[in-house]
Short mmCIF file of C-alpha atoms in Angstrom, two decimals:
data_model
loop_
_atom_site.label_atom_id
_atom_site.label_comp_id
_atom_site.label_asym_id
_atom_site.label_seq_id
_atom_site.Cartn_x
_atom_site.Cartn_y
_atom_site.Cartn_z
CA ALA Q 9 2.22 -12.60 -21.95
CA ASP Q 10 2.58 -14.78 -18.86
CA VAL Q 11 3.31 -12.89 -15.65
CA THR Q 12 5.61 -14.51 -13.11
CA THR Q 13 4.61 -13.84 -9.52
CA VAL Q 14 6.52 -14.69 -6.34
CA THR Q 15 4.51 -14.70 -3.13
CA ALA Q 16 6.57 -14.38 0.05
CA PHE Q 17 4.83 -15.52 3.23
CA LEU Q 18 5.90 -13.51 6.25
CA ASP Q 19 4.91 -15.58 9.28
CA LEU Q 20 4.34 -13.32 12.28
CA ALA Q 21 4.91 -16.25 14.60
CA VAL Q 22 8.52 -16.24 13.37
CA CYS Q 23 9.34 -12.72 12.16
CA PRO Q 24 8.94 -10.06 14.87
CA VAL Q 25 6.59 -7.16 14.19
CA SER Q 26 9.52 -4.80 13.76
CA TYR Q 27 12.01 -3.53 11.21
CA ASP Q 28 13.13 -7.16 10.90
CA ALA Q 29 10.43 -7.25 8.22
CA VAL Q 30 12.68 -5.04 6.07
CA VAL Q 31 15.35 -7.76 6.05
CA PHE Q 32 12.78 -10.47 5.28
CA ILE Q 33 11.36 -8.48 2.36
CA GLU Q 34 14.86 -7.72 1.06
CA GLN Q 35 15.57 -11.44 0.86
CA ALA Q 36 12.16 -12.05 -0.75
CA ALA Q 37 12.93 -9.34 -3.32
CA MET Q 38 16.26 -10.99 -4.07
CA GLU Q 39 14.45 -14.29 -4.58
CA ALA Q 40 11.96 -12.62 -6.93
CA ARG Q 41 14.82 -11.15 -8.94
CA ARG Q 42 16.57 -14.53 -9.01
CA GLN Q 43 13.44 -16.09 -10.48
CA LYS Q 44 13.07 -13.17 -12.92
CA ALA Q 45 9.61 -12.53 -11.51
CA ASP Q 46 7.50 -9.67 -12.81
CA ARG Q 47 6.01 -8.93 -9.43
CA LEU Q 48 6.40 -9.71 -5.74
CA TYR Q 49 3.58 -10.17 -3.27
CA VAL Q 50 4.23 -10.20 0.46
CA CYS Q 51 1.55 -12.11 2.32
CA VAL Q 52 1.63 -11.37 6.05
CA VAL Q 53 -0.06 -14.09 8.07
CA GLY Q 54 -0.44 -15.27 11.65
CA GLU Q 55 -0.78 -13.62 15.03
CA PRO Q 56 2.04 -11.26 16.02
CA ARG Q 57 4.36 -12.55 18.68
CA VAL Q 58 4.09 -10.49 21.85
CA LYS Q 59 7.47 -9.85 23.43
CA PRO Q 60 8.48 -8.47 26.84
CA GLN Q 61 9.20 -5.15 25.15
CA TYR Q 62 5.66 -4.65 23.82
CA ASP Q 63 2.15 -5.91 24.46
CA ALA Q 64 -0.54 -7.03 21.99
CA ALA Q 65 -1.80 -3.47 21.41
CA GLU Q 66 1.64 -2.20 20.44
CA ALA Q 67 2.25 -5.31 18.34
CA ALA Q 68 -0.88 -4.50 16.33
CA TRP Q 69 0.28 -0.89 15.86
CA ARG Q 70 3.69 -2.09 14.69
CA LEU Q 71 2.05 -4.41 12.17
CA TRP Q 72 0.17 -1.58 10.45
CA ASN Q 73 2.86 1.08 10.76
CA ILE Q 74 6.10 -0.84 10.20
CA VAL Q 75 5.64 -4.32 8.75
CA LEU Q 76 3.03 -3.64 6.07
CA PRO Q 77 4.49 -0.30 4.82
CA ALA Q 78 7.94 -1.91 4.48
CA ALA Q 79 6.81 -3.82 1.38
CA ASN Q 80 6.24 -0.61 -0.55
CA LEU Q 81 9.92 0.31 -0.25
CA PHE Q 82 10.75 -2.68 -2.44
CA GLY Q 83 7.99 -2.16 -4.98
CA ALA Q 84 6.11 -5.15 -3.61
CA ARG Q 85 2.37 -5.55 -3.13
CA VAL Q 86 1.34 -6.51 0.39
CA MET Q 87 -1.65 -8.42 1.70
CA LEU Q 88 -2.69 -9.31 5.24
CA ALA Q 89 -4.23 -12.76 5.32
CA ALA Q 90 -7.07 -13.24 7.78
CA ASP Q 91 -5.71 -16.65 8.77
CA TRP Q 92 -3.69 -19.57 7.46
CA LEU Q 93 -6.67 -20.91 5.54
CA GLN Q 94 -6.71 -17.76 3.43
CA ALA Q 95 -2.93 -17.90 3.10
CA GLU Q 96 -3.16 -21.47 1.81
CA ARG Q 97 -5.69 -20.39 -0.79
CA ILE Q 98 -3.35 -17.64 -1.91
CA ALA Q 99 -0.53 -20.17 -2.07
CA SER Q 100 -2.64 -22.43 -4.29
CA VAL Q 101 -2.97 -19.87 -7.09
CA LYS Q 102 -1.87 -21.58 -10.28
CA ASP Q 103 1.58 -20.64 -11.58
CA TRP Q 104 2.42 -18.42 -8.59
CA LYS Q 105 5.72 -19.31 -6.95
CA ASN Q 106 5.74 -19.47 -3.15
CA TRP Q 107 8.70 -18.47 -0.99
CA PRO Q 108 10.28 -19.71 1.18
CA ALA Q 109 10.04 -23.40 0.38
CA ASP Q 110 8.85 -24.11 3.93
CA TRP Q 111 6.40 -21.20 3.83
CA ARG Q 112 3.74 -23.12 5.78
CA GLU Q 113 6.13 -24.58 8.36
CA GLN Q 114 8.56 -21.77 9.15
CA THR Q 115 10.37 -21.99 12.48
CA LEU Q 116 12.73 -19.90 14.56
CA SER Q 117 15.56 -22.21 13.50
CA ASN Q 118 15.52 -20.72 9.99
CA ARG Q 119 14.77 -17.02 10.27
CA ARG Q 120 14.71 -15.16 6.96
CA HIS Q 121 14.50 -11.86 8.82
CA LEU Q 122 18.16 -12.13 9.85
CA ILE Q 123 20.76 -10.39 7.75
CA GLY Q 124 22.84 -13.56 7.29
CA GLY Q 125 20.60 -14.86 4.50
CA VAL Q 126 21.03 -11.64 2.53
CA VAL Q 127 24.80 -11.70 3.02
CA ARG Q 128 24.98 -15.31 1.85
CA ARG Q 129 22.96 -14.58 -1.29
CA HIS Q 130 25.11 -11.57 -2.09
CA ARG Q 131 28.30 -13.58 -1.67
CA GLU Q 132 26.88 -16.13 -4.08
CA GLY Q 133 26.49 -13.42 -6.71
CA GLU Q 134 22.98 -12.04 -6.22
CA GLU Q 135 22.54 -8.28 -6.25
CA ILE Q 136 21.07 -6.37 -3.36
CA VAL Q 137 17.60 -4.97 -4.11
CA ARG Q 138 17.65 -1.30 -3.15
CA PRO Q 139 14.69 -0.01 -1.15
CA ARG Q 140 13.36 3.27 -2.48
CA ALA Q 141 10.99 5.92 -1.23
CA SER Q 142 8.01 6.98 -3.32
CA GLU Q 143 8.38 9.94 -5.64
CA HIS Q 144 5.83 11.88 -3.59
CA ALA Q 145 7.82 11.34 -0.38
CA ARG Q 146 11.03 12.40 -2.11
CA ARG Q 147 9.36 15.60 -3.35
CA LYS Q 148 8.13 16.49 0.13
CA VAL Q 149 11.49 15.84 1.76
CA SER Q 150 13.32 17.71 -1.01
CA ALA Q 151 11.11 20.74 -0.35
CA LEU Q 152 11.88 20.43 3.37
CA PHE Q 153 15.64 20.33 2.78
CA LEU Q 154 15.57 23.46 0.58
CA GLY Q 155 18.77 22.50 -1.23
CA ARG Q 156 20.81 22.42 1.97
CA ARG Q 157 23.58 19.93 2.72
CA VAL Q 158 21.98 17.52 5.17
CA VAL Q 159 23.12 14.99 7.75
CA THR Q 160 20.51 12.85 9.49
CA MET Q 161 21.03 11.57 13.03
CA THR Q 162 18.74 8.69 13.97
CA ALA Q 163 18.73 8.43 17.74
CA ARG Q 164 17.54 5.71 20.08
CA ALA Q 165 16.13 6.57 23.48
CA THR Q 166 13.69 3.92 24.66
CA SER Q 167 15.47 0.60 24.21
CA TYR Q 168 14.79 -2.07 26.80
CA LEU Q 169 18.60 -2.38 26.92
CA ASP Q 170 19.90 0.96 28.15
CA ALA Q 171 23.33 0.39 26.57
CA ARG Q 172 21.69 0.65 23.14
CA ASN Q 173 20.33 4.11 23.81
CA THR Q 174 22.28 7.03 22.37
CA ALA Q 175 24.30 9.15 24.79
CA ALA Q 176 22.47 12.48 24.59
CA ARG Q 177 25.44 14.65 25.61
CA GLU Q 178 27.78 13.08 23.06
CA TRP Q 179 25.23 13.20 20.26
CA ASP Q 180 24.44 16.83 21.04
CA ALA Q 181 28.13 17.67 20.79
CA ALA Q 182 28.40 15.79 17.50
CA ARG Q 183 25.32 17.56 16.17
CA GLN Q 184 26.82 20.96 16.96
CA ALA Q 185 30.16 20.03 15.38
CA ILE Q 186 28.41 18.91 12.19
CA MET Q 187 26.34 22.10 12.09
CA ASP Q 188 29.55 24.12 12.53
CA CYS Q 189 30.77 22.49 9.32
CA GLY Q 190 27.82 24.01 7.46
CA PHE Q 191 25.38 21.09 7.41
CA TYR Q 192 21.72 21.11 8.32
CA VAL Q 193 21.25 18.32 10.86
CA ARG Q 194 17.93 16.50 10.89
CA THR Q 195 17.46 14.62 14.16
CA ILE Q 196 15.17 11.61 13.80
CA ARG Q 197 13.78 10.64 17.17
CA ASP Q 198 13.08 7.24 18.55
CA VAL Q 199 9.54 6.33 17.42
CA ASP Q 200 8.31 5.87 20.99
CA ARG Q 201 9.66 9.30 21.92
CA ALA Q 202 7.99 10.95 18.92
CA LEU Q 203 4.66 9.36 19.82
CA SER Q 204 4.94 10.36 23.46
CA ILE Q 205 5.46 14.05 22.66
CA GLY Q 206 2.85 14.19 19.91
CA GLU Q 207 5.22 14.70 17.00
CA GLY Q 208 6.48 12.66 14.10
CA PHE Q 209 7.22 13.10 10.40
CA GLU Q 210 9.79 10.62 9.20
CA GLU Q 211 9.54 8.86 12.58
CA LEU Q 212 6.00 7.69 11.79
CA SER Q 213 6.34 7.02 8.05
CA LEU Q 214 8.77 4.53 6.57
CA ASP Q 215 8.32 6.17 3.18
CA LEU Q 216 9.29 9.64 4.45
CA ARG Q 217 12.15 8.18 6.51
CA MET Q 218 13.53 6.40 3.45
CA ALA Q 219 13.26 9.58 1.40
CA MET Q 220 15.17 11.47 4.07
CA TYR Q 221 17.96 8.90 4.12
CA GLU Q 222 18.14 8.93 0.33
CA LEU Q 223 18.32 12.71 -0.02
CA ALA Q 224 20.73 13.37 2.84
CA ASP Q 225 24.47 13.76 2.21
CA PHE Q 226 25.26 11.45 5.12
CA ASN Q 227 23.36 9.44 7.73
CA ILE Q 228 24.32 8.65 11.31
CA VAL Q 229 22.19 5.96 12.90
CA ALA Q 230 22.10 4.23 16.26
CA ASN Q 231 21.89 0.46 16.60
CA CYS Q 232 18.15 0.35 15.96
CA GLY Q 233 15.62 -1.18 13.61
CA PRO Q 234 15.60 1.65 11.04
CA ALA Q 235 19.30 1.01 10.42
CA SER Q 236 18.19 -1.93 8.27
CA MET Q 237 16.81 0.53 5.72
CA LEU Q 238 20.32 1.93 5.33
CA TRP Q 239 21.99 -1.49 5.16
CA PHE Q 240 20.45 -2.05 1.73
CA SER Q 241 20.57 1.53 0.48
CA GLU Q 242 23.38 2.98 -1.59
CA ARG Q 243 23.48 6.10 0.59
CA PRO Q 244 26.46 6.67 2.92
CA TYR Q 245 25.92 6.02 6.61
CA VAL Q 246 27.59 4.95 9.83
CA MET Q 247 25.92 2.88 12.57
CA CYS Q 248 27.00 3.77 16.09
CA ASP Q 249 26.39 2.64 19.65
CA ALA Q 250 25.98 -1.08 19.14
CA GLY Q 251 25.48 -1.53 22.88
CA VAL Q 252 25.53 -5.31 22.76
CA VAL Q 253 27.44 -7.88 24.76
CA GLU Q 254 30.31 -9.69 23.08
CA GLU Q 255 28.32 -12.86 22.41
CA GLU Q 256 25.49 -10.95 20.75
CA TRP Q 257 27.96 -8.83 18.79
CA LYS Q 258 29.51 -11.99 17.36
CA GLY Q 259 26.14 -13.53 16.54
CA LEU Q 260 24.62 -10.44 14.91
CA PHE Q 261 27.51 -8.50 13.41
CA VAL Q 262 30.08 -11.22 12.74
CA ASP Q 263 28.29 -14.52 12.11
CA GLN Q 264 25.40 -12.79 10.37
#
C-alpha cells in the first residue's frame, strides 16, 4: 500500500533553538493529520541563530538536547540535514508532501513556532496532537513516583529577564503548603541551574520531563520554554509568573 509522508522543514534561521521547536512540530503534526499522512518527518536544516542569551556553543547544545528530541514526543522521525542542498534532495523525494508551502523561503514574518498557528488550526476544527513520552520513560518515572500523589513545580532561575524568574521564597512556601496537603512535590530546576550543579534527570531529557508531566496529578510551571509541552498535553497545569511587559503579554498571550 502507498505510504503518505509529510516532511516538515524546521529552518534554524527562523525557529530558535529552543522549546519553540515543540510548537513548530505540533503544527507540523496537525498538518500531517490533516493530510491523513502515515508518517511525519521533521527535517532540521540551517545554522542556528545565535541570540544575546546564548552563544554558538550553547546553540549547538540546544539543537541536540532540545530541538531534535522534541520530534520523538509527537511520534515523528527527525533528520538533521547537512545543508540546504541535502534538504532540497529530501524535498524532491517523489510523492512526499513538504510543509510548510514556503519551506525553502521561510522568514520571520511567518513563524510556525508561534502558538497562534496552532490556535487558528484548532479553531478551524483541527484536533490538537498530544505529545507523549516513551513507554520506557513512563516506566522509569512511575517507579520513581512509587504510587504517590505528585505535583511538579517547574521553576525558572536564569532568564535574561529577571521578572520571568520564579520568586524563590514564594515558591518555597507554595511547595510546603502542597506537601502539607499530602502530595509529593517534584521540583524541576531551570536547565542551566541543573547543568551548573552537575545534576539533571527530567531537566536534561525531554522524554523524562514529558513522562513526569503526564504521570503527575498536577503541574505548576513558570513562564518558560517547557510550558509548551503542557500546552498541548491533556494533563492539568497552571502557568505562573509571566513576567512580561503589557505589550509582550498582548502579543504572546492574547493575539497568539
